mmCIF file of C-alpha atoms in Angstrom:
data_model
loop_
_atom_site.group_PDB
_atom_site.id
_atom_site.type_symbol
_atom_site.label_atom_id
_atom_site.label_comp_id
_atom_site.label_asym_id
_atom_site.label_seq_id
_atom_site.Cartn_x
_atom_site.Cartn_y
_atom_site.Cartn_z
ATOM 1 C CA UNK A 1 116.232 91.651 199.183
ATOM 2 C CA UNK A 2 118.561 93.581 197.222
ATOM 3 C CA UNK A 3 119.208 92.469 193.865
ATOM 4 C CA UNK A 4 122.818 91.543 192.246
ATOM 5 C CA UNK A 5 123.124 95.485 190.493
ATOM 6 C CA UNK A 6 122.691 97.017 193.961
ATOM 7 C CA UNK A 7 125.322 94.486 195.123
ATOM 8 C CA UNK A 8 127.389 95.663 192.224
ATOM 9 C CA UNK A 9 127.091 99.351 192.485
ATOM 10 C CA UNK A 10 127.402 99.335 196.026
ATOM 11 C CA UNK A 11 130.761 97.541 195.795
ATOM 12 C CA UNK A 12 131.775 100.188 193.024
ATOM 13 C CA UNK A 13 131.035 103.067 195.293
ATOM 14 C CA UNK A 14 133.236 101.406 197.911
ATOM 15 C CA UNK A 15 135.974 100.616 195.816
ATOM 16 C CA UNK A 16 136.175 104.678 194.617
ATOM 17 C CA UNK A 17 135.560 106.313 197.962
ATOM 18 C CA UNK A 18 139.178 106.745 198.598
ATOM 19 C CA UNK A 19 139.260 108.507 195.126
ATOM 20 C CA UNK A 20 136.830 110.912 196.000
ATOM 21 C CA UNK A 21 138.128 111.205 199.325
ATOM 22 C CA UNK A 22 141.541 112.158 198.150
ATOM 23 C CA UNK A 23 140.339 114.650 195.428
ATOM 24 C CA UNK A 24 138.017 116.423 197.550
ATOM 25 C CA UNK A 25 141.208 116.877 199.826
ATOM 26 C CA UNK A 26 143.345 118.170 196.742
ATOM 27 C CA UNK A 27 140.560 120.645 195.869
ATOM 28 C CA UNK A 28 140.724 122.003 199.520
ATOM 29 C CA UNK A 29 144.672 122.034 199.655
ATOM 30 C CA UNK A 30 144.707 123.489 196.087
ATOM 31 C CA UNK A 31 142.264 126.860 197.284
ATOM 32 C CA UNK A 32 144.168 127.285 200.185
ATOM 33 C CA UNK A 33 147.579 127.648 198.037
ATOM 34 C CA UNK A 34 145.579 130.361 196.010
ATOM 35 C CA UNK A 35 144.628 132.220 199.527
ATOM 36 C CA UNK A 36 148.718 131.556 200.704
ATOM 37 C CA UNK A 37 149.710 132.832 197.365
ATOM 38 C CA UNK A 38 148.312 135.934 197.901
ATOM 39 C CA UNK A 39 149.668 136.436 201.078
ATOM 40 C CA UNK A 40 153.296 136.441 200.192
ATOM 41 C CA UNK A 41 153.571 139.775 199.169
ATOM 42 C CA UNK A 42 151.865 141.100 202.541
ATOM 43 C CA UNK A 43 153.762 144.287 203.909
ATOM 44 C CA UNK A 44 153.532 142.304 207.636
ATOM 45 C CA UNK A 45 157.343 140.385 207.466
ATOM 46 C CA UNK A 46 155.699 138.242 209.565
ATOM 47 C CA UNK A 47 152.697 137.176 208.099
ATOM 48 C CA UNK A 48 155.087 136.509 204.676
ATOM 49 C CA UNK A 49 157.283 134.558 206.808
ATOM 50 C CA UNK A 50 154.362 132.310 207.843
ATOM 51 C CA UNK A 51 152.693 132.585 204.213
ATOM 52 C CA UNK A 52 155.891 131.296 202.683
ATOM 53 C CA UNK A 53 156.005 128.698 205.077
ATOM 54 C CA UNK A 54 152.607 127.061 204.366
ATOM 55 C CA UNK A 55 152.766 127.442 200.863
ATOM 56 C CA UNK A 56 155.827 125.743 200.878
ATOM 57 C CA UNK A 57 153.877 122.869 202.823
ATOM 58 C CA UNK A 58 151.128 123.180 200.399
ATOM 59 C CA UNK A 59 153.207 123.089 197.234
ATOM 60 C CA UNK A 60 154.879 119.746 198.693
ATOM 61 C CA UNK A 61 151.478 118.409 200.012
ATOM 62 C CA UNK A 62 149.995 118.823 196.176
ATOM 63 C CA UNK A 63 153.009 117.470 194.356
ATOM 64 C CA UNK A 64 152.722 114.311 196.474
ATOM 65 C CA UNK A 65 149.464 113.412 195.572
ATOM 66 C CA UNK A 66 149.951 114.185 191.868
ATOM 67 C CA UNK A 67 153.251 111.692 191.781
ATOM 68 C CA UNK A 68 151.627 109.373 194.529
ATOM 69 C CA UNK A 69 148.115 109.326 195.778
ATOM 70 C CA UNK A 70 146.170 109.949 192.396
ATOM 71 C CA UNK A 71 148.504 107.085 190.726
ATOM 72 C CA UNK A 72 148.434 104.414 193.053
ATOM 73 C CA UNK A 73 144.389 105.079 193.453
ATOM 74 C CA UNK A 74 143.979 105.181 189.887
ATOM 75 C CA UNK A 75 145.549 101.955 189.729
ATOM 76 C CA UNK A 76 142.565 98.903 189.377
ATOM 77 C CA UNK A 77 141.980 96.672 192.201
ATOM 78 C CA UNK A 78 144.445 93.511 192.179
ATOM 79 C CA UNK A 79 142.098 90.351 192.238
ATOM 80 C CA UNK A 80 144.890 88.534 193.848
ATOM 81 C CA UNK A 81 144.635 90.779 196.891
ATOM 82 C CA UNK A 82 142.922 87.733 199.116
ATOM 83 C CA UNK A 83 145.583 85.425 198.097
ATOM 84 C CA UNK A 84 147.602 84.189 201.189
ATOM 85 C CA UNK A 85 151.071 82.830 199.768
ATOM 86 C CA UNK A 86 153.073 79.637 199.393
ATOM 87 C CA UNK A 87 157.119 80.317 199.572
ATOM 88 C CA UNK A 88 159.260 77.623 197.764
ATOM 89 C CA UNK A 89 162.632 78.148 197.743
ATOM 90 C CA UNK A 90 165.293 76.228 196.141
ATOM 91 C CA UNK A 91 169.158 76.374 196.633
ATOM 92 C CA UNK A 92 171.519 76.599 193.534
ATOM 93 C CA UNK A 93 174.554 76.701 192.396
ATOM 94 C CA UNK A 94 177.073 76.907 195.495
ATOM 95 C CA UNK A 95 176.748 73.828 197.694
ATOM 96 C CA UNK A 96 177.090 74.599 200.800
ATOM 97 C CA UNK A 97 177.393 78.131 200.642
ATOM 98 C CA UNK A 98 174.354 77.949 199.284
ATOM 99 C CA UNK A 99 172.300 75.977 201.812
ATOM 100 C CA UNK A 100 173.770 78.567 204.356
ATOM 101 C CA UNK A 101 172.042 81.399 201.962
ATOM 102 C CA UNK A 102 168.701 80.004 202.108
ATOM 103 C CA UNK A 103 168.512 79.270 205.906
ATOM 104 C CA UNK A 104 169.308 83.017 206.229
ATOM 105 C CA UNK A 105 166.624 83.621 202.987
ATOM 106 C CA UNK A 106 164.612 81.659 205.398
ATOM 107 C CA UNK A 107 164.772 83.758 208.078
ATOM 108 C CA UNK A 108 164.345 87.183 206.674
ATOM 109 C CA UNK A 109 160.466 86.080 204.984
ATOM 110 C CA UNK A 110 159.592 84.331 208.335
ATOM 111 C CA UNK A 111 160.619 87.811 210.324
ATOM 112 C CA UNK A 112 158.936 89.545 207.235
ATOM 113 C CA UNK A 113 155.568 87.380 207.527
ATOM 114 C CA UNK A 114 155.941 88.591 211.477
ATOM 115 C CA UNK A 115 156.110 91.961 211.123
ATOM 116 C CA UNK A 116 153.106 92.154 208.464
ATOM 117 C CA UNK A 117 151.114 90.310 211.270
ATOM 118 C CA UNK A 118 150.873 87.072 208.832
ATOM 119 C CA UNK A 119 151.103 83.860 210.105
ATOM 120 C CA UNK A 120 154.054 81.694 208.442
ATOM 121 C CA UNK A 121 154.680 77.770 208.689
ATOM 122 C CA UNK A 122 157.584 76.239 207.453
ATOM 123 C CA UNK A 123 155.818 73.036 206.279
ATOM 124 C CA UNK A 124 158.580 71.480 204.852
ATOM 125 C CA UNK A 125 162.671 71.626 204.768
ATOM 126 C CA UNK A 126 165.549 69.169 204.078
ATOM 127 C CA UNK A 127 168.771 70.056 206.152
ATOM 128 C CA UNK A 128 172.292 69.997 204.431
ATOM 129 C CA UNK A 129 175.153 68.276 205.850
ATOM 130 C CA UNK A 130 176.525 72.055 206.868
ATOM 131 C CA UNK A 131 173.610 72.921 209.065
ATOM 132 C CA UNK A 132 171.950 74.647 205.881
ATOM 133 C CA UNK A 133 168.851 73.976 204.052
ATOM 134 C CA UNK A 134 168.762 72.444 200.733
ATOM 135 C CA UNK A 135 165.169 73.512 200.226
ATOM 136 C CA UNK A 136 161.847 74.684 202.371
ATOM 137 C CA UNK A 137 158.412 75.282 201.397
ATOM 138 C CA UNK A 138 156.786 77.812 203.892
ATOM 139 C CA UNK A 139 152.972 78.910 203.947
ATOM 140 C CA UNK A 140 152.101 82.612 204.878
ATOM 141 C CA UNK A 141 148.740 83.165 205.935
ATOM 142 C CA UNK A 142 147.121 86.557 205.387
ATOM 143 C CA UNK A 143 145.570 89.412 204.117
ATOM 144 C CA UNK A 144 147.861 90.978 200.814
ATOM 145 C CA UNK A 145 150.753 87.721 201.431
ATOM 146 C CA UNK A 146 150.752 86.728 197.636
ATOM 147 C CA UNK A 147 150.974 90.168 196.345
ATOM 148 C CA UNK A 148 153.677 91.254 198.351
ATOM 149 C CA UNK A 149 156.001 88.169 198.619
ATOM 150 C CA UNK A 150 155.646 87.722 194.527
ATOM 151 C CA UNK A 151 158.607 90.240 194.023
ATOM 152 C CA UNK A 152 160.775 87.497 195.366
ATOM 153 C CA UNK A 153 160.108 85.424 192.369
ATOM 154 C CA UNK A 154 163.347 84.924 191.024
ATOM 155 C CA UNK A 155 167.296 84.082 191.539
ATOM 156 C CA UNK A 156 168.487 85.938 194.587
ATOM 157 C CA UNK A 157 172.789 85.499 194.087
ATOM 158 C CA UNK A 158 174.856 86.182 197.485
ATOM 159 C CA UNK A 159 178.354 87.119 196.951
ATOM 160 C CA UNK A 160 180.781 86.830 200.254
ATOM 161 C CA UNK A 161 183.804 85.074 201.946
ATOM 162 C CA UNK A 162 182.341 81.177 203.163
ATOM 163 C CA UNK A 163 183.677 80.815 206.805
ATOM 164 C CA UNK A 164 185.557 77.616 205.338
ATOM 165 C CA UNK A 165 188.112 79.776 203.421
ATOM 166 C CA UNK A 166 191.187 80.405 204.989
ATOM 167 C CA UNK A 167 192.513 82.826 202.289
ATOM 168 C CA UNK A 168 189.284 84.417 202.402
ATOM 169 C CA UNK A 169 188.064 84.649 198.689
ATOM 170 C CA UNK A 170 185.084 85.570 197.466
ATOM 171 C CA UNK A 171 182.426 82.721 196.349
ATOM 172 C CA UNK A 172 179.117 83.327 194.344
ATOM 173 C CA UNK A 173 175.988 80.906 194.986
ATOM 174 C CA UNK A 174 171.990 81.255 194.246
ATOM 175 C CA UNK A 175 168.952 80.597 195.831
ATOM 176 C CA UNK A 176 165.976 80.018 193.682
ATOM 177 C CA UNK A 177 162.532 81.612 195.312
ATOM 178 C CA UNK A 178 159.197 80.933 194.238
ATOM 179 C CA UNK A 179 156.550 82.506 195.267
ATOM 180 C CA UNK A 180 152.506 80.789 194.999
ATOM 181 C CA UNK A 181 149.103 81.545 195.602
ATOM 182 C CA UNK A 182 148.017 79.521 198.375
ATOM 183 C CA UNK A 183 144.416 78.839 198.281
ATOM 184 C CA UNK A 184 142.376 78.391 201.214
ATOM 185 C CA UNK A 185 141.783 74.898 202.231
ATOM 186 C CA UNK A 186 137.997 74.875 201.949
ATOM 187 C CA UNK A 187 138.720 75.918 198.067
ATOM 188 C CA UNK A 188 137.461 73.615 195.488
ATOM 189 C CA UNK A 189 140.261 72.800 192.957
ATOM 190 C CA UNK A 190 137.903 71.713 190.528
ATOM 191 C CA UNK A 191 138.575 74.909 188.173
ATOM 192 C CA UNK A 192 142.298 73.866 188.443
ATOM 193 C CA UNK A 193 142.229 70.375 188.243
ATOM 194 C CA UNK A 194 140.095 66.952 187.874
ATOM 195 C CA UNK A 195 141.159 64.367 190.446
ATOM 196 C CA UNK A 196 140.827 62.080 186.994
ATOM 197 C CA UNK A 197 143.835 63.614 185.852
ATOM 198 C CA UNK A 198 145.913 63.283 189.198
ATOM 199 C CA UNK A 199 147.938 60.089 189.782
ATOM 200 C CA UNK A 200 148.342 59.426 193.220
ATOM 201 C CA UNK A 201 150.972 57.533 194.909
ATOM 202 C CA UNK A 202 151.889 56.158 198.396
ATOM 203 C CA UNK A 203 155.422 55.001 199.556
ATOM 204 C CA UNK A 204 157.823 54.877 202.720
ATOM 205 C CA UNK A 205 159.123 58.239 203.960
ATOM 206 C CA UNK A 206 162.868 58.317 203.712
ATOM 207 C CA UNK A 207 165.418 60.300 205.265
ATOM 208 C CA UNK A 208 165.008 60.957 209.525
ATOM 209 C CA UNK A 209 162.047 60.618 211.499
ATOM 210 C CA UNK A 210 162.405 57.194 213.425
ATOM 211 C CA UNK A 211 160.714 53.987 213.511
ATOM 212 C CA UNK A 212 157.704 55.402 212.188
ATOM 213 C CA UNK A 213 158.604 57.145 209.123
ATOM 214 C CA UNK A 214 160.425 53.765 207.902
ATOM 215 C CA UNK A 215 157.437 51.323 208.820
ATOM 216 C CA UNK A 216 154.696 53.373 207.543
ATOM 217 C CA UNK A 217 153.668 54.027 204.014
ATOM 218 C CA UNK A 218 153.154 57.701 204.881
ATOM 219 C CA UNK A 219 154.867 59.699 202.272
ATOM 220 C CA UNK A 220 152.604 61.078 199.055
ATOM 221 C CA UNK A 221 153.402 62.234 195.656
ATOM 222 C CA UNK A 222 150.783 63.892 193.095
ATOM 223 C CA UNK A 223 151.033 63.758 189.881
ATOM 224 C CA UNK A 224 148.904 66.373 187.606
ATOM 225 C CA UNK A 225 149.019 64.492 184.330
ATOM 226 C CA UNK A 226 148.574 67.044 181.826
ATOM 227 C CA UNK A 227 150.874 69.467 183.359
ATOM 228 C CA UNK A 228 153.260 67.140 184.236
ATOM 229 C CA UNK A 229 153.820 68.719 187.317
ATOM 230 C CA UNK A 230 155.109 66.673 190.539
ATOM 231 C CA UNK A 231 154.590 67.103 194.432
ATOM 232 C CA UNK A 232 156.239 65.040 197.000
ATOM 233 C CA UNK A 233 155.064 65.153 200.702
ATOM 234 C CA UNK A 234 156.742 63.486 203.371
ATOM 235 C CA UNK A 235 157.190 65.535 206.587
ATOM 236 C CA UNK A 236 153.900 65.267 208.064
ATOM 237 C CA UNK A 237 153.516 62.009 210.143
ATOM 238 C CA UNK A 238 150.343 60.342 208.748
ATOM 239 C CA UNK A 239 149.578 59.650 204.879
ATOM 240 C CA UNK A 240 146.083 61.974 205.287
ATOM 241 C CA UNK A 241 148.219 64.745 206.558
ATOM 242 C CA UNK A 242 150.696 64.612 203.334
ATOM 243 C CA UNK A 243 148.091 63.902 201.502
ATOM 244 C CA UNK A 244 146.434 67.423 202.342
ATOM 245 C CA UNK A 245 149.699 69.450 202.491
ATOM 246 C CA UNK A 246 150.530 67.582 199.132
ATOM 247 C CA UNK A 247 147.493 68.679 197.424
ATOM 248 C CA UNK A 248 147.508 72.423 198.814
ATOM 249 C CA UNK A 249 150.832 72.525 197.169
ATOM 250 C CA UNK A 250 149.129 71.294 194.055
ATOM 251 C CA UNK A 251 146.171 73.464 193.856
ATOM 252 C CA UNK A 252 148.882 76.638 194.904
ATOM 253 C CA UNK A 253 151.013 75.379 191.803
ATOM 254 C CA UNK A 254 148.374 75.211 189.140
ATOM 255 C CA UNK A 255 146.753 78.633 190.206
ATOM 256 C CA UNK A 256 150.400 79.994 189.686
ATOM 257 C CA UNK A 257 150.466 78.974 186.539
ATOM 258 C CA UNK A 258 146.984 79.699 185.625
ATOM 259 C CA UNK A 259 148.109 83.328 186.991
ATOM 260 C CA UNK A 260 151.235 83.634 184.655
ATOM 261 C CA UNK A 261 149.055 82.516 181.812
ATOM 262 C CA UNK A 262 146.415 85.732 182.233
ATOM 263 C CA UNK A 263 149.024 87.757 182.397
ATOM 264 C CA UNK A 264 150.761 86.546 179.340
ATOM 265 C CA UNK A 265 147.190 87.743 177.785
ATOM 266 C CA UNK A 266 147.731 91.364 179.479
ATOM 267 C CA UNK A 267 149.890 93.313 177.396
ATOM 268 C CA UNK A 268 151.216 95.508 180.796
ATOM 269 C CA UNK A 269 151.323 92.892 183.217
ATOM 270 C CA UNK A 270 153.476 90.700 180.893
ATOM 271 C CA UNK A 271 155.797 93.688 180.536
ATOM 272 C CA UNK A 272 155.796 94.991 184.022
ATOM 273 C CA UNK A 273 155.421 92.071 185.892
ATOM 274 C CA UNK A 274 156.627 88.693 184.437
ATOM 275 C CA UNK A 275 159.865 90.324 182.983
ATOM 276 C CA UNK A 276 160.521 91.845 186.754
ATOM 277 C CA UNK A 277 159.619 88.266 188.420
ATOM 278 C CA UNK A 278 161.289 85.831 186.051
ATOM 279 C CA UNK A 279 162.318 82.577 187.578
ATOM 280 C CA UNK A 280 165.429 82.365 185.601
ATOM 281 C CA UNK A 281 166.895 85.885 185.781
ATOM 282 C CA UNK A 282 168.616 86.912 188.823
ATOM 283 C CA UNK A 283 166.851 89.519 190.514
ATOM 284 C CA UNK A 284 168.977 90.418 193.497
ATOM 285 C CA UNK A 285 172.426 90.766 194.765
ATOM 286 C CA UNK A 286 173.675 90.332 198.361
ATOM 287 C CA UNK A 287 177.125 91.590 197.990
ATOM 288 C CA UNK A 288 178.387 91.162 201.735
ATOM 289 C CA UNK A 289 182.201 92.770 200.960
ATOM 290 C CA UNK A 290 180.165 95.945 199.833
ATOM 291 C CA UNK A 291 177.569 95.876 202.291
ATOM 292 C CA UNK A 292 175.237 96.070 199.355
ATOM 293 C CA UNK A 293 171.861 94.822 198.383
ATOM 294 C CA UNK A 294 171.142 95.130 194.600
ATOM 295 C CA UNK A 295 167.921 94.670 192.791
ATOM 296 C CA UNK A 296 168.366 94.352 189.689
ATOM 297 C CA UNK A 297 164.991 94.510 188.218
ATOM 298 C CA UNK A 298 165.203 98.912 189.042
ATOM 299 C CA UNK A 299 169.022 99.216 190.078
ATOM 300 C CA UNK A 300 167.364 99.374 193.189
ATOM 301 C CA UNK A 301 170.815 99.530 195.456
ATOM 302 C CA UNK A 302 170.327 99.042 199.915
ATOM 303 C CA UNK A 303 173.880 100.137 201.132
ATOM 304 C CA UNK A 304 173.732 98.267 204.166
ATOM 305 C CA UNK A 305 172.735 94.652 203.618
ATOM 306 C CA UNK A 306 172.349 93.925 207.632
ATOM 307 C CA UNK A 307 168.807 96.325 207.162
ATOM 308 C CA UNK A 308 167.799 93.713 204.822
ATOM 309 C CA UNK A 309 168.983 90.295 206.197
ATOM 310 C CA UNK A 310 168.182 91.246 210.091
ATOM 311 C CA UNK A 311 166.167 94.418 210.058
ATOM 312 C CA UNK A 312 163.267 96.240 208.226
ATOM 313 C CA UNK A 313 165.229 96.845 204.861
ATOM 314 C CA UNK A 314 162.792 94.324 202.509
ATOM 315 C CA UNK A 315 159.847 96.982 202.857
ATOM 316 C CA UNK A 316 162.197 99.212 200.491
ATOM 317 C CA UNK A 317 162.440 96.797 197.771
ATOM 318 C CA UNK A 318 158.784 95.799 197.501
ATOM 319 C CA UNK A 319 157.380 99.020 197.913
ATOM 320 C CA UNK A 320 159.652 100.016 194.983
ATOM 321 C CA UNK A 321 158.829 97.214 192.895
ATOM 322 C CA UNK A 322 154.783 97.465 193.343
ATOM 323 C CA UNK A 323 155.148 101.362 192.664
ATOM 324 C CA UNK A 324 157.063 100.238 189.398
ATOM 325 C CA UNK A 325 154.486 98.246 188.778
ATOM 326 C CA UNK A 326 151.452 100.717 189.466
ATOM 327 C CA UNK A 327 153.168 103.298 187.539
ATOM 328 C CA UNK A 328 153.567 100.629 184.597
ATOM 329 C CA UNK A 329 149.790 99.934 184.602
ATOM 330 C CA UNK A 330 149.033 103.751 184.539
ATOM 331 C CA UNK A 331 151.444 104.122 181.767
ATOM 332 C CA UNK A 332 149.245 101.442 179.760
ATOM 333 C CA UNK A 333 145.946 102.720 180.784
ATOM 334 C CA UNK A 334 147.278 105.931 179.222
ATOM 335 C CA UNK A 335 148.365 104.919 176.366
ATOM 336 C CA UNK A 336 145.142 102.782 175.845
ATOM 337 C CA UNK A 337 142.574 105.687 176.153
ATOM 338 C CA UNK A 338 144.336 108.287 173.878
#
């Protein structure tokens, strides 16, 4: 039986094989420049020609693993890397425009979730009047989900002409996005919570749904009484089902803000990473007169919003913002050794 330091080192020596792997490959790449170099001034135009050529490739080759292999290696393990992810999002100021915004919000993290091979559920949603959504909760299932869809903590604003103008001005609305761990149902949320300290309630479903949802007392809210903090769960059919959905919301909640209070302990993290993913600042633009996508977090700027809304174009923004954020926490372990 191995014992818990084998464990340990073992792990270790997994976690820095890349490293080593990477290094051993810059050593290789870095003797073969030295060979190249000396080959440039070889009286055989052609064998210069080809010299110059692969030293060009080499010099590139080096470069790129000085500004992005060593960095993002270098870079500690995240221990939210297992967290799957709970999406709540929230429309704002706007009205209808803005119910319109977040069914198309809506859409892009559900094609998103698809393309990362994630599964996504839209486990609750309240349809506007307009054939928008005045708010959804969706649950994204998968391997990396949390720290990739937390960059789209924040106020997204989306600037364009509502189809309901006839003179075709310009409105402004927001869409609020909030993005939680979502813990895995056979999680114990006794580090997060007591059940002594949740009130439970039970009441009628309102809204549509049919004979059912008005006879039954289906419907669920939690309260967490020392946080203060509220869910209501009404969409599934039965009480037990709410009741679950209800508490995974819960538990996702309070690890969210057990999350934003270690990093308020973390000097870089609360620079690099609760500044960029503030609730209350707006954090992108979707200027549709400029076919522009703006993050405003790096002046991060997409000119052609349709990659973003229907395509691929999201990938650009949060692989900007986590290399931000890598480069931040190499900054600080810098800084902090020297």
């Amino acid at each position: 039986m191995s014992c818990p330091n084998d464990v340990k080192f073992s792990k270790q020596a997994k976690e820095i094989e890349p490293l080593e792997q990477a290094w051993h490959e810059w050593e290789r790449n870095r003797e073969l420049l030295v060979e190249t170099t000396t080959l440039l001034s070889d009286p055989d135009p052609a064998m210069r020609a080809m010299a110059s050529e692969e030293h060009t490739q080499l010099t590139d080759t080096l470069s790129h693993s000085l500004s992005t292999t060593f960095p993002t290696l270098l870079v500690p393990p995240s221990t939210t890397n297992h967290l799957s992810a709970i999406i709540d999002i929230k429309s704002g100021v706007g009205g209808s425009e803005a119910s319109l915004f977040l069914a198309d919000l809506l859409r892009v993290y559900l094609r998103y979730a698809q393309d990362m091979k994630w599964q996504a559920d839209v486990i609750t949603k309240n349809v506007s009047d307009n054939g928008g959504l005045k708010d959804a909760i969706v649950e994204v299932k998968g391997l990396g989900a949390y720290d990739k869809l937390r960059w789209e903590s924040g106020v997204h604003r989306v600037q364009r002409v509502p189809a309901t103008d006839a003179k075709g001005r310009v409105h402004t609305s927001t869409v609020a996005v909030i993005v939680l761990p979502l813990m895995e149902e056979d999680t114990s949320g006794d580090e997060l919570f007591s059940m002594d300290d949740v009130r439970i309630e039970v009441m009628r479903a309102r809204g549509a749904g049919g004979q059912h949802v008005n006879k039954t007392e289906s419907a669920v809210r939690l309260t967490h009484k020392p946080t203060g903090i509220t869910v209501s769960m009404q969409d599934e059919r039965s009480q037990h089902q709410n009741r679950r959905r209800a508490f995974q919301v819960l538990r996702a909640r309070l690890m969210d803000r057990k999350l934003n209070q270690d990093m308020e302990n973390r000097r870089s993290v609360r620079r690099d990473l609760v500044k960029s993913a503030d609730r209350s600042d707006k954090i992108r633009t979707y200027n549709y007169a400029q076919d522009r996508v703006t993050d405003h977090r790096l002046g991060l700027s997409l000119m052609n919003l349709t990659a973003v809304m229907e395509e691929d174009g999201l990938y650009e923004f949060v692989h900007a913002l986590q290399k931000d954020y890598d480069e931040g926490v190499m900054e600080d372990m810098i800084q902090d050794s020297s």
